[in-house]
Coordinates of C-alpha atoms in Angstrom, one line a residue:
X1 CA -10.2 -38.5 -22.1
X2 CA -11.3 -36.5 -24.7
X3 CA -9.5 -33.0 -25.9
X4 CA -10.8 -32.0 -29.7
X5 CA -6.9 -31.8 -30.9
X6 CA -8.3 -32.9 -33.9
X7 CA -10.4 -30.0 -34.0
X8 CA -8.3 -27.0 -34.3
X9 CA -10.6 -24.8 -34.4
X10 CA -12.4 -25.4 -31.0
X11 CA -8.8 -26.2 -29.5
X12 CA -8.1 -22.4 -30.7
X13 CA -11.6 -21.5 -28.9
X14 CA -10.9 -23.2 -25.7
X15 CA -7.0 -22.2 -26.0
X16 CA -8.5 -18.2 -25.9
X17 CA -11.3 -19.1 -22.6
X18 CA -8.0 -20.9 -20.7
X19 CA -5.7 -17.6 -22.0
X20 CA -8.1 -14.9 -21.2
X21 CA -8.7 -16.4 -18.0
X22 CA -5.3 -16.9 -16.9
X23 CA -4.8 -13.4 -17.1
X24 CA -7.7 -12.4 -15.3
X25 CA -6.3 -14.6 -12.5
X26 CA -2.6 -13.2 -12.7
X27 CA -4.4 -9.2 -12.5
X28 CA -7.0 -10.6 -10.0
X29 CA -4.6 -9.4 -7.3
X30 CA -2.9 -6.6 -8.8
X31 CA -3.1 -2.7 -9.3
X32 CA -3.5 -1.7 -13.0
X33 CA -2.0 1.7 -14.1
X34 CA -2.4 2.0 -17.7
X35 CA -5.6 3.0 -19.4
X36 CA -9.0 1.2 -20.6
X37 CA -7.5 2.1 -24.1
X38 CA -4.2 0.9 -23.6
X39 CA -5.6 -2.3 -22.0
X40 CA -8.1 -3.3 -24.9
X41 CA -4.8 -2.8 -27.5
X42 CA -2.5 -4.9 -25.6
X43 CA -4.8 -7.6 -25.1
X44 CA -5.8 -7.8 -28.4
X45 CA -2.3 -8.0 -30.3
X46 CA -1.8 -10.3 -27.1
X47 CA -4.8 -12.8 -27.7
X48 CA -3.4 -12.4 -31.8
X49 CA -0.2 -13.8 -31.0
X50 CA -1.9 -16.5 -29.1
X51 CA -3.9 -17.9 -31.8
X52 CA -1.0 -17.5 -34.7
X53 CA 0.9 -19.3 -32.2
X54 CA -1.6 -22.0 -31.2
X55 CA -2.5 -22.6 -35.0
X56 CA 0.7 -23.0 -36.0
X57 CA 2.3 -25.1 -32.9
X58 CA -1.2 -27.7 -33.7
X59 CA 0.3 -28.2 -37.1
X60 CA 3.5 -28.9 -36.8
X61 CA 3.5 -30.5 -33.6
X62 CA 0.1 -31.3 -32.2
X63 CA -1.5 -30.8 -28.6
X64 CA 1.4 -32.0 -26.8
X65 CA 4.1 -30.3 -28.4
X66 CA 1.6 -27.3 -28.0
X67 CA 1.3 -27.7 -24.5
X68 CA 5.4 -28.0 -24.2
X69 CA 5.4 -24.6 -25.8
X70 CA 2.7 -22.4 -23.8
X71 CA 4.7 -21.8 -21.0
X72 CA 7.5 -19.8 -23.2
X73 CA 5.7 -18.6 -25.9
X74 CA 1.9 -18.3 -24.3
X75 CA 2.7 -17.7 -20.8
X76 CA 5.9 -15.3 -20.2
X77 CA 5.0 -13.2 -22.9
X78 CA 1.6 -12.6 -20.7
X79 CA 4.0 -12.0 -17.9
X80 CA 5.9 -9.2 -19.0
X81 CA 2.9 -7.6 -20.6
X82 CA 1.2 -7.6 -16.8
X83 CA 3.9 -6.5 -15.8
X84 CA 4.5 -3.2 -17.7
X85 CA 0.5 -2.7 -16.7
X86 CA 0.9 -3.2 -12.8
X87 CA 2.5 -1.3 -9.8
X88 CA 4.7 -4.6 -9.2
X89 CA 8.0 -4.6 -8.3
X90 CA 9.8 -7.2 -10.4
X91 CA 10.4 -10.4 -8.0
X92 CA 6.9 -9.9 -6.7
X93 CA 5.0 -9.6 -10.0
X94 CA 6.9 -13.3 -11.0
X95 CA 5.9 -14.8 -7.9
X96 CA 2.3 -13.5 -8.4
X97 CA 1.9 -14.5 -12.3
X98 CA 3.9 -18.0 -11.5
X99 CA 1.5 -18.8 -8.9
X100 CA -1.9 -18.0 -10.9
X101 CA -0.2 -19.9 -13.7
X102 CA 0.1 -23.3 -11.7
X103 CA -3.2 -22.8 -9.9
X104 CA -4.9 -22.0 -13.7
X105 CA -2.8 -25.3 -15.0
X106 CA -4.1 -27.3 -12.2
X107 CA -7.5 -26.0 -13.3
X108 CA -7.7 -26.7 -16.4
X109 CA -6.4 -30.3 -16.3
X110 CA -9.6 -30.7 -13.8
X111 CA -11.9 -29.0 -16.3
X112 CA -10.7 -31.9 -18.6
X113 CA -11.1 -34.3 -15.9
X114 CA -14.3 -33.4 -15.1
X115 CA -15.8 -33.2 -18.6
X116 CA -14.4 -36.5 -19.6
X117 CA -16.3 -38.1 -16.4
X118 CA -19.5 -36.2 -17.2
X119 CA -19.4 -36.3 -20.6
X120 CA -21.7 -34.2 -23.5
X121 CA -20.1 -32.4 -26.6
X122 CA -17.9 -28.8 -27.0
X123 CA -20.6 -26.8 -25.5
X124 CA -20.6 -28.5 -22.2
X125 CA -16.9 -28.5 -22.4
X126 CA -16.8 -24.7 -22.4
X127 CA -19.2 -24.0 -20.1
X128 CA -16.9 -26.2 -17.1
X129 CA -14.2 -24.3 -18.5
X130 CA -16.1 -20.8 -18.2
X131 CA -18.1 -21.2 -14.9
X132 CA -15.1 -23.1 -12.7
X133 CA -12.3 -20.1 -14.1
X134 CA -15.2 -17.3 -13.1
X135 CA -15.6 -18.9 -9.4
X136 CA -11.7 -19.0 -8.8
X137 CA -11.3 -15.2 -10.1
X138 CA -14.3 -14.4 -7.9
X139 CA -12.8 -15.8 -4.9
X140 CA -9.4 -14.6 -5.4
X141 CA -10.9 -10.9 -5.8
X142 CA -13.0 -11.4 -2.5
X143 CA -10.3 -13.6 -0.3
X144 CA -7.4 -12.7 -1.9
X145 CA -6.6 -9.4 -3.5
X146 CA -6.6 -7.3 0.2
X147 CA -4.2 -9.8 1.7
X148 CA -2.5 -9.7 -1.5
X149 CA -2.1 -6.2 -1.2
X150 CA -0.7 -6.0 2.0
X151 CA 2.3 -7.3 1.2
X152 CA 3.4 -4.4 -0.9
X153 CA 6.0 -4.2 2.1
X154 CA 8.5 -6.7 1.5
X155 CA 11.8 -6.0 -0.3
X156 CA 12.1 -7.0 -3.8
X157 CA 14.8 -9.5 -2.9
X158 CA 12.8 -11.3 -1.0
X159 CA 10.2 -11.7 -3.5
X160 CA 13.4 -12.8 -5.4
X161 CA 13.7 -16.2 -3.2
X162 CA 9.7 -16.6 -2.6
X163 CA 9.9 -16.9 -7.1
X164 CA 11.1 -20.2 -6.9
X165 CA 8.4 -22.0 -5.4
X166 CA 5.8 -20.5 -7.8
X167 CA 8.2 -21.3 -10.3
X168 CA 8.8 -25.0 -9.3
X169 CA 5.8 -26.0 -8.9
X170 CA 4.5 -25.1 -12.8
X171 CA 7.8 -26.5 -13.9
X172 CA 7.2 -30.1 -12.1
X173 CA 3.0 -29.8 -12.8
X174 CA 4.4 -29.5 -16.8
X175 CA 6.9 -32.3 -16.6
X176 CA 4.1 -34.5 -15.2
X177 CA 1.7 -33.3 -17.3
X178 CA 3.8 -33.6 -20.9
X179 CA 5.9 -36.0 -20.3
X180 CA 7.1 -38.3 -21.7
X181 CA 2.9 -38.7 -22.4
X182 CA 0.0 -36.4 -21.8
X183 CA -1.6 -37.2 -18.8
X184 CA -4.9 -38.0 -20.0
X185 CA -3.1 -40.9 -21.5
X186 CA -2.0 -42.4 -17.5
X187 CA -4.0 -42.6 -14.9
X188 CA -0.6 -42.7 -12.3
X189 CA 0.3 -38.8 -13.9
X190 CA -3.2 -37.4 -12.8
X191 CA -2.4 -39.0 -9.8
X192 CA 1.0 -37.7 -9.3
X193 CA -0.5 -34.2 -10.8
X194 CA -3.4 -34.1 -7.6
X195 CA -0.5 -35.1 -4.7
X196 CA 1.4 -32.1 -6.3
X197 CA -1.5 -30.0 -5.9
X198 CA -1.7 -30.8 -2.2
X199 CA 1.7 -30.0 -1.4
X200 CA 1.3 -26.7 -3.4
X201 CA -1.6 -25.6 -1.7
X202 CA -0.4 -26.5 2.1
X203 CA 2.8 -24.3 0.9
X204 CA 1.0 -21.4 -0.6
X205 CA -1.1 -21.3 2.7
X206 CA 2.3 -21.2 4.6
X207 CA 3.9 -18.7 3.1
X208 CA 0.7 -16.2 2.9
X209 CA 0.5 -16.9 6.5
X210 CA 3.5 -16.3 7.0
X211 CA 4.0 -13.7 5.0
X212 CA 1.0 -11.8 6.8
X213 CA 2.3 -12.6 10.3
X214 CA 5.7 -10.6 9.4
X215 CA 3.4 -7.8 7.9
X216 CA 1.4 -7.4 11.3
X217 CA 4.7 -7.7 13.3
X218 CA 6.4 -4.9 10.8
X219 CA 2.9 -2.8 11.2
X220 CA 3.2 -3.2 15.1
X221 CA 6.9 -2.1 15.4
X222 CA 5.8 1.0 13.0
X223 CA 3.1 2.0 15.3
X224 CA 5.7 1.1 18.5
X225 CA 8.3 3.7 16.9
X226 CA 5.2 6.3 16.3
X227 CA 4.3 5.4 20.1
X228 CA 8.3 6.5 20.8
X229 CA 8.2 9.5 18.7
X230 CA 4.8 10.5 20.7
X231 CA 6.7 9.7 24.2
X232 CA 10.5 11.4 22.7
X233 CA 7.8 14.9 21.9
X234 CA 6.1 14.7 25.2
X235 CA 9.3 14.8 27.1
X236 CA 10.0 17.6 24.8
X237 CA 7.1 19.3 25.3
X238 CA 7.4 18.7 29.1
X239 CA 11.3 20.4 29.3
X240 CA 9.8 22.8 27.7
X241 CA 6.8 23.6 29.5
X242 CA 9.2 23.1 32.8
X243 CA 11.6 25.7 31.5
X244 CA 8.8 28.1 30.2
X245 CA 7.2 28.3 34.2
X246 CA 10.8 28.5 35.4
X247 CA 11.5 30.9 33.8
X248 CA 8.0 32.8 34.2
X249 CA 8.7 32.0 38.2
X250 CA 11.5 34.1 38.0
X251 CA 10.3 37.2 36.1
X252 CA 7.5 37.1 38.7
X253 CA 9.9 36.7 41.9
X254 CA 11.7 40.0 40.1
X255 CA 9.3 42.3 39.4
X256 CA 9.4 43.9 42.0
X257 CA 12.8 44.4 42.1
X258 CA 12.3 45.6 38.4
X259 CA 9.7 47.9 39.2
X260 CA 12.1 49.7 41.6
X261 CA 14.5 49.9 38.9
X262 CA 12.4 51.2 36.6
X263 CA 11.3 53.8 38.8
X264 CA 14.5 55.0 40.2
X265 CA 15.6 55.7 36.6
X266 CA 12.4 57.5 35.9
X267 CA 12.5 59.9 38.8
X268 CA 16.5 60.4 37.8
X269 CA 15.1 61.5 34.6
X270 CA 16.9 58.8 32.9
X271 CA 14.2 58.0 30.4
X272 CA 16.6 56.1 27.5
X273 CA 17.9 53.8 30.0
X274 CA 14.4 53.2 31.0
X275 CA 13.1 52.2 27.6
X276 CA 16.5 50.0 27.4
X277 CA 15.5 48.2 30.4
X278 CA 11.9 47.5 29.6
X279 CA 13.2 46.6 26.2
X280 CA 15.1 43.6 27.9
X281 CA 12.2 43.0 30.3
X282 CA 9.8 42.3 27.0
X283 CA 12.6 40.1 25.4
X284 CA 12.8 38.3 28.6
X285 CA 9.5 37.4 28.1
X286 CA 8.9 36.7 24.8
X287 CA 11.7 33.9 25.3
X288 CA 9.6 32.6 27.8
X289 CA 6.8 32.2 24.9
X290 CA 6.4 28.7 23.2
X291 CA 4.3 27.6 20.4
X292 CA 0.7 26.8 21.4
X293 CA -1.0 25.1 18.4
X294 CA -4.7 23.7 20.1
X295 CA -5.8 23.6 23.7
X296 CA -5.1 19.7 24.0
X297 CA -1.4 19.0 25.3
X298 CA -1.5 15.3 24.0
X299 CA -1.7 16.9 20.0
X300 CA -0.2 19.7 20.4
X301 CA 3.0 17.8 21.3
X302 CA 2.7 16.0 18.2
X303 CA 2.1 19.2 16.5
X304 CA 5.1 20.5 18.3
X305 CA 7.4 18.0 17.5
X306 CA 6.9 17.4 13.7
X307 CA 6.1 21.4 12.9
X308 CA 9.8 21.2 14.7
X309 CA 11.2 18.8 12.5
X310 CA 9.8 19.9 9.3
X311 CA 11.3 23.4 9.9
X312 CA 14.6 21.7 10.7
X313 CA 14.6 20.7 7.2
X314 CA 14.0 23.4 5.5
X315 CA 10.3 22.7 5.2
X316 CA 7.7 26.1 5.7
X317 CA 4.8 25.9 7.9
X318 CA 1.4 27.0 8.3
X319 CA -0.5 25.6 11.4
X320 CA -4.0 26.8 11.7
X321 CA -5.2 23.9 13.9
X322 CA -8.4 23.6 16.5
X323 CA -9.4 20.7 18.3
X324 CA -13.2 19.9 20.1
X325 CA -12.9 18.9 23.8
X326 CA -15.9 16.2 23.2
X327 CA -14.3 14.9 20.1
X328 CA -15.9 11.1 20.0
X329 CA -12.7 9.2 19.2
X330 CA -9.8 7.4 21.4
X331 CA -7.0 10.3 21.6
X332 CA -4.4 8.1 21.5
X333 CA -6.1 6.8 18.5
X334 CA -6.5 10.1 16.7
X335 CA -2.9 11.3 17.6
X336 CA -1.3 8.0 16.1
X337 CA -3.1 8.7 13.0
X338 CA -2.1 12.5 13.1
X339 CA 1.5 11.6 13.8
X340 CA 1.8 9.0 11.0
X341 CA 0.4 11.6 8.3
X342 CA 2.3 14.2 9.3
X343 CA 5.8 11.4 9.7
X344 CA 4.6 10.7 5.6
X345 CA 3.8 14.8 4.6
X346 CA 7.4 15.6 6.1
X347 CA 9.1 12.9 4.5
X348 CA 7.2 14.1 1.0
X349 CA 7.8 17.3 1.4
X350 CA 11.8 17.1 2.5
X351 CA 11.9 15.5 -1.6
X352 CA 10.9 18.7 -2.8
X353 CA 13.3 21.0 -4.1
X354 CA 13.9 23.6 -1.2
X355 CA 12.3 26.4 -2.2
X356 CA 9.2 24.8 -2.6
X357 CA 8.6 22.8 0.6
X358 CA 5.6 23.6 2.4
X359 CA 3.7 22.0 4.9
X360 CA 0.1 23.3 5.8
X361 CA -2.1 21.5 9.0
X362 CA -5.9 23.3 9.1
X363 CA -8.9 22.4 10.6
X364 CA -12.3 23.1 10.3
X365 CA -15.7 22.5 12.4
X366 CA -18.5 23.5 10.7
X367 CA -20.7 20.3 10.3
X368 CA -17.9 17.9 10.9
X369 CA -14.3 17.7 12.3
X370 CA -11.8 18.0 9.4
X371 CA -8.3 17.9 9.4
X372 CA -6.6 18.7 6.3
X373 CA -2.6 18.1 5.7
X374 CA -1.3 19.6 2.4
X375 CA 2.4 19.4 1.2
X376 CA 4.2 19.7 -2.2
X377 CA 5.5 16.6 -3.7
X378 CA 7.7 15.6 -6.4
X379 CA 7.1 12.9 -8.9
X380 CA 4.0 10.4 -9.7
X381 CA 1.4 9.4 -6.8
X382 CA -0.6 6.3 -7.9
X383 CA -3.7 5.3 -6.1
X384 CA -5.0 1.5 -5.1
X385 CA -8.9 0.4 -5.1
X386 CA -8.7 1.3 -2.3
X387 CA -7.9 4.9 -2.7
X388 CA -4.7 5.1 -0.8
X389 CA -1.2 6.3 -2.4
X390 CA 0.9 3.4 -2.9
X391 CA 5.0 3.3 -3.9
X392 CA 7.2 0.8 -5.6
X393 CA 9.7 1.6 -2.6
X394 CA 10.0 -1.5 -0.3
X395 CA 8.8 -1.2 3.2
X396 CA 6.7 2.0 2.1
X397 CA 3.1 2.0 3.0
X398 CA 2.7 0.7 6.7
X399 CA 1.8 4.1 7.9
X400 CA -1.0 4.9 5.4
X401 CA -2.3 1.6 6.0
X402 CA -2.2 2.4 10.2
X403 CA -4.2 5.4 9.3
X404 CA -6.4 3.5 7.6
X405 CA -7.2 1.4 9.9
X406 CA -8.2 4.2 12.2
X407 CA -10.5 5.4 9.9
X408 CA -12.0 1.8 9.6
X409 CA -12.7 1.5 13.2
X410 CA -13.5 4.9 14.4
X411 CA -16.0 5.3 10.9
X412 CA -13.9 8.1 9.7
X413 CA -13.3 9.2 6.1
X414 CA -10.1 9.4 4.1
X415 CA -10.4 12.1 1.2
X416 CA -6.7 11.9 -0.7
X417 CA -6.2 14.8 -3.2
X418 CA -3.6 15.9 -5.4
X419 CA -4.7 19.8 -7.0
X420 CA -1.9 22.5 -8.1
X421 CA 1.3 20.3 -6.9
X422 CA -0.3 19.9 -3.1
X423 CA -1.1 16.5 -2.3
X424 CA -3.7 16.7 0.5
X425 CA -5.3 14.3 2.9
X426 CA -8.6 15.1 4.8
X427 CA -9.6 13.0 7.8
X428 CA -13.3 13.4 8.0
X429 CA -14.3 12.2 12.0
X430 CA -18.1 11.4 13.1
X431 CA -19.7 14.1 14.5
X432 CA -18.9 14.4 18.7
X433 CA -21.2 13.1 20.8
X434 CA -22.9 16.2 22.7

C-alpha cells in the first residue's frame, strides 16, 4: 500500500486534512463558547505545533514512529484545547473526543485502503481523504449532534466509567495498527483492525441507546413529579376553595343575626362599638378572600402554588396573568409547560442574593397569546444551537427540554432573553381558533 513517507512534505499535507478533520469530528457534537477570534488563534498555534511536530517525528523516526506518537503529542493536546472551548463536563468531553478519535483512525486507515485499491497519484489521495471525512462530519451534525445533546443529563461520574470504552478501543485500533509492523505491511492486521471496528460500532450503538432510553425514562419521571406537583396544588387549591365557601356559608347564615346587632347598638346610640363590630365583620371577610390570578382553575392552581412557594423563599412577585377561554392548545399541555418554567424561574431566582429576587408572570393578547416569565439571576447563562439555556450541573436541563417539546408540538415559540439582570422567557402560542 502506498503512504508518501518518503515525501514529507505531502505526509505534512495529508497529516493537516486528517488533523483538521479530526477536530471537526470531536466539535461536530459539541457547544462552542469562545469566540470566532479566539477560535482562528488556537487553531492556528494548534495546526503549528502539528507540523513542527510531524516534521520532526518523520526525521528522526519515520511514519511509524510518527504514528506511535500522534496520540500523545497530536491528539490529547487537541483534547484539552476542545475542551477549554466547549460546555463539556470533563468525563463527558473524553468520552466524546476518544470516540471521534477511533472512528477518525478507523477512517483514515480506510482512506489508505481505498486509495491503494483504486490507485492514481497525491491528488486522488486527498480528495478520498477530503470527501469521505466531509460525509462523516455531515452525518454526525444531522444524526448525531441532537441526540448527542441530550445527554447533557448524566453525572459526570458516569461519563467517568462510559471513558473507557472510547478509550480502549483507540488504544487496541493503535496496537494493531503500529505494531510490531504498520498494517499496510499485513494483511491479517487490517483484518483484525475491520473485526475491531464491528465490535466498536455494535457497542457505541448500545450505549447511545441506551443511554437515550435512561434520558426518556429521567424526562418521564420529571414530567411524573411536575404531574404531582400539579395534583399536590390542586388539592391545595381545593382546601382552600372548601374553606373559603365555608367560611362564606357562615357569614351568610349570620348576617342576620349581625344585622340585629348592628342595629341594636345603633338605636342605643352606641356608635364606636358599631364601627368596632363592622370592623371585625370586614376582617372576617377579607380572610375569607384568596388569590385569583386568571379565570381558569387548572392554571391558576399552578399559579397559586408556585407564586406560594416563591414567596416562601423570600422571592417578590408580580402576577399580571390573563388567559383565553378558546386558547387552541391541550391544557394539560400548556400547564406542564407553565409549571416547569416557573419550577426553573424559582429555582434561579432563590440563587439571587435576597434583596434582589423577583419573580414577574405577565401576559399579553394583542395579536398573539404571550406569556412572559422574568426573574433575576446570578452568574453566566450560555445558550445551545438550539437557543435554550444550558448548565454544566448534572441532571439540569430536563425541564427546559419538556418545554421545548411543547412548543415543538403545539407550533409555539420560545423567545429566551437576558436584558438588565432579568432573564426572560416568552412562550409565543398560535393564535386560538375562533
Amino acid at each position: 500500500m502506498t503512504t508518501f513517507e518518503n515525501d514529507i512534505t505531502y505526509y505534512m499535507t495529508k497529516t493537516v486534512v486528517v488533523v483538521v478533520s479530526t477536530l471537526l469530528m470531536m466539535s461536530s457534537c459539541m457547544k462552542i463558547k469562545c469566540t470566532v477570534k479566539k477560535i482562528v488563534a488556537t487553531l492556528v498555534l494548534y495546526l503549528l505545533w502539528t507540523g513542527i511536530f510531524t516534521f520532526t517525528a518523520m526525521k528522526l523516526f519515520g511514519i511509524v514512529g510518527t504514528l506511535r506518537l500522534s496520540i500523545p503529542m497530536i491528539s490529547v493536546p487537541a483534547m484539552v484545547v476542545l475542551y477549554f472551548m466547549s460546555n463539556y463536563s470533563p468525563w463527558q468531553a473524553v468520552f466524546n473526543y476518544t470516540m471521534q478519535l477511533s472512528i477518525s483512525v478507523i477512517l483514515a486507515m480506510s482512506q489508505t485502503i481505498a486509495f491503494s485499491i483504486i490507485g492514481g497519484g497525491k491528488a486522488m489521495d486527498l480528495i478520498i481523504r477530503i470527501v469521505s471525512y466531509s460525509l462523516c462530519i455531515l452525518a454526525e451534525l444531522k444524526f448525531l449532534r441532537k441526540k448527542f445533546a441530550l445527554l447533557d443529563y448524566l453525572p459526570d461520574k458516569n461519563w467517568r466509567t462510559l471513558t473507557l470504552v472510547p478509550i480502549g478501543f483507540t488504544v487496541l485500533i493503535f496496537l494493531i495498527g503500529t505494531y510490531p509492523v504498520h498494517y499496510t505491511e499485513s494483511i491479517e492486521r487490517t483484518i483484525y483492525i475491520y473485526a475491531v471496528t464491528v465490535l466498536m460500532i455494535i457497542v457505541y450503538v448500545i450505549i447511545f441507546h441506551s443511554l437515550i432510553s435512561q434520558y426518556n425514562l429521567q424526562l418521564s419521571e420529571y414530567t411524573n413529579s411536575i404531574l404531582m406537583s400539579q395534583s399536590k396544588s390542586f388539592q391545595k387549591q381545593l382546601e382552600a376553595i372548601n374553606s373559603t365557601e365555608e367560611q362564606v356559608r357562615i357569614i351568610r347564615h349570620n348576617m342576620r343575626y349581625n344585622l340585629i346587632v348592628l342595629s341594636d347598638m345603633l338605636t342605643a346610640g352606641d356608635t364606636s362599638g358599631a364601627l368596632e363590630y363592622l370592623g371585625s365583620f370586614g376582617k372576617k371577610l377579607d380572610d375569607a378572600k384568596k388569590e385569583v390570578y386568571c379565570s381558569n382553575s387548572t392554571a391558576n392552581a399552578i399559579l397559586a402554588y408556585y407564586i406560594e412557594r416563591a414567596e416562601s423563599k423570600g422571592i417578590g412577585t408580580e402576577v399580571q396573568f390573563t388567559m383565553p377561554e378558546n386558547l387552541s392548545v391541550d391544557i394539560m399541555d400548556f400547564t406542564a409547560a407553565l409549571a416547569n418554567a416557573l419550577e426553573n424561574a424559582v429555582n434561579a431566582c432563590a440563587k439571587v442574593r435576597e434583596n434582589k429576587r423577583r419573580l414577574r408572570v405577565r401576559t399579553t393578547e394583542s395579536k398573539q397569546y404571550i406569556v412572559e416569565i422574568a426573574n433575576n439571576y446570578t452568574g453566566e447563562v450560555s445558550f445551545d444551537e438550539e437557543g435554550l439555556p444550558t448548565s454544566r450541573e448534572s441532571g439540569h436541563g430536563i425541564g427546559t427540554r419538556s418545554i421545548s417539546a411543547f412548543a415543538q408540538k403545539n407550533n409555539a415559540v420560545l423567545d429566551y432573553d437576558i436584558t438588565d439582570e432579568w432573564f426572560k422567557l416568552r412562550i409565543v402560542l398560535p393564535n386560538s381558533e375562533k
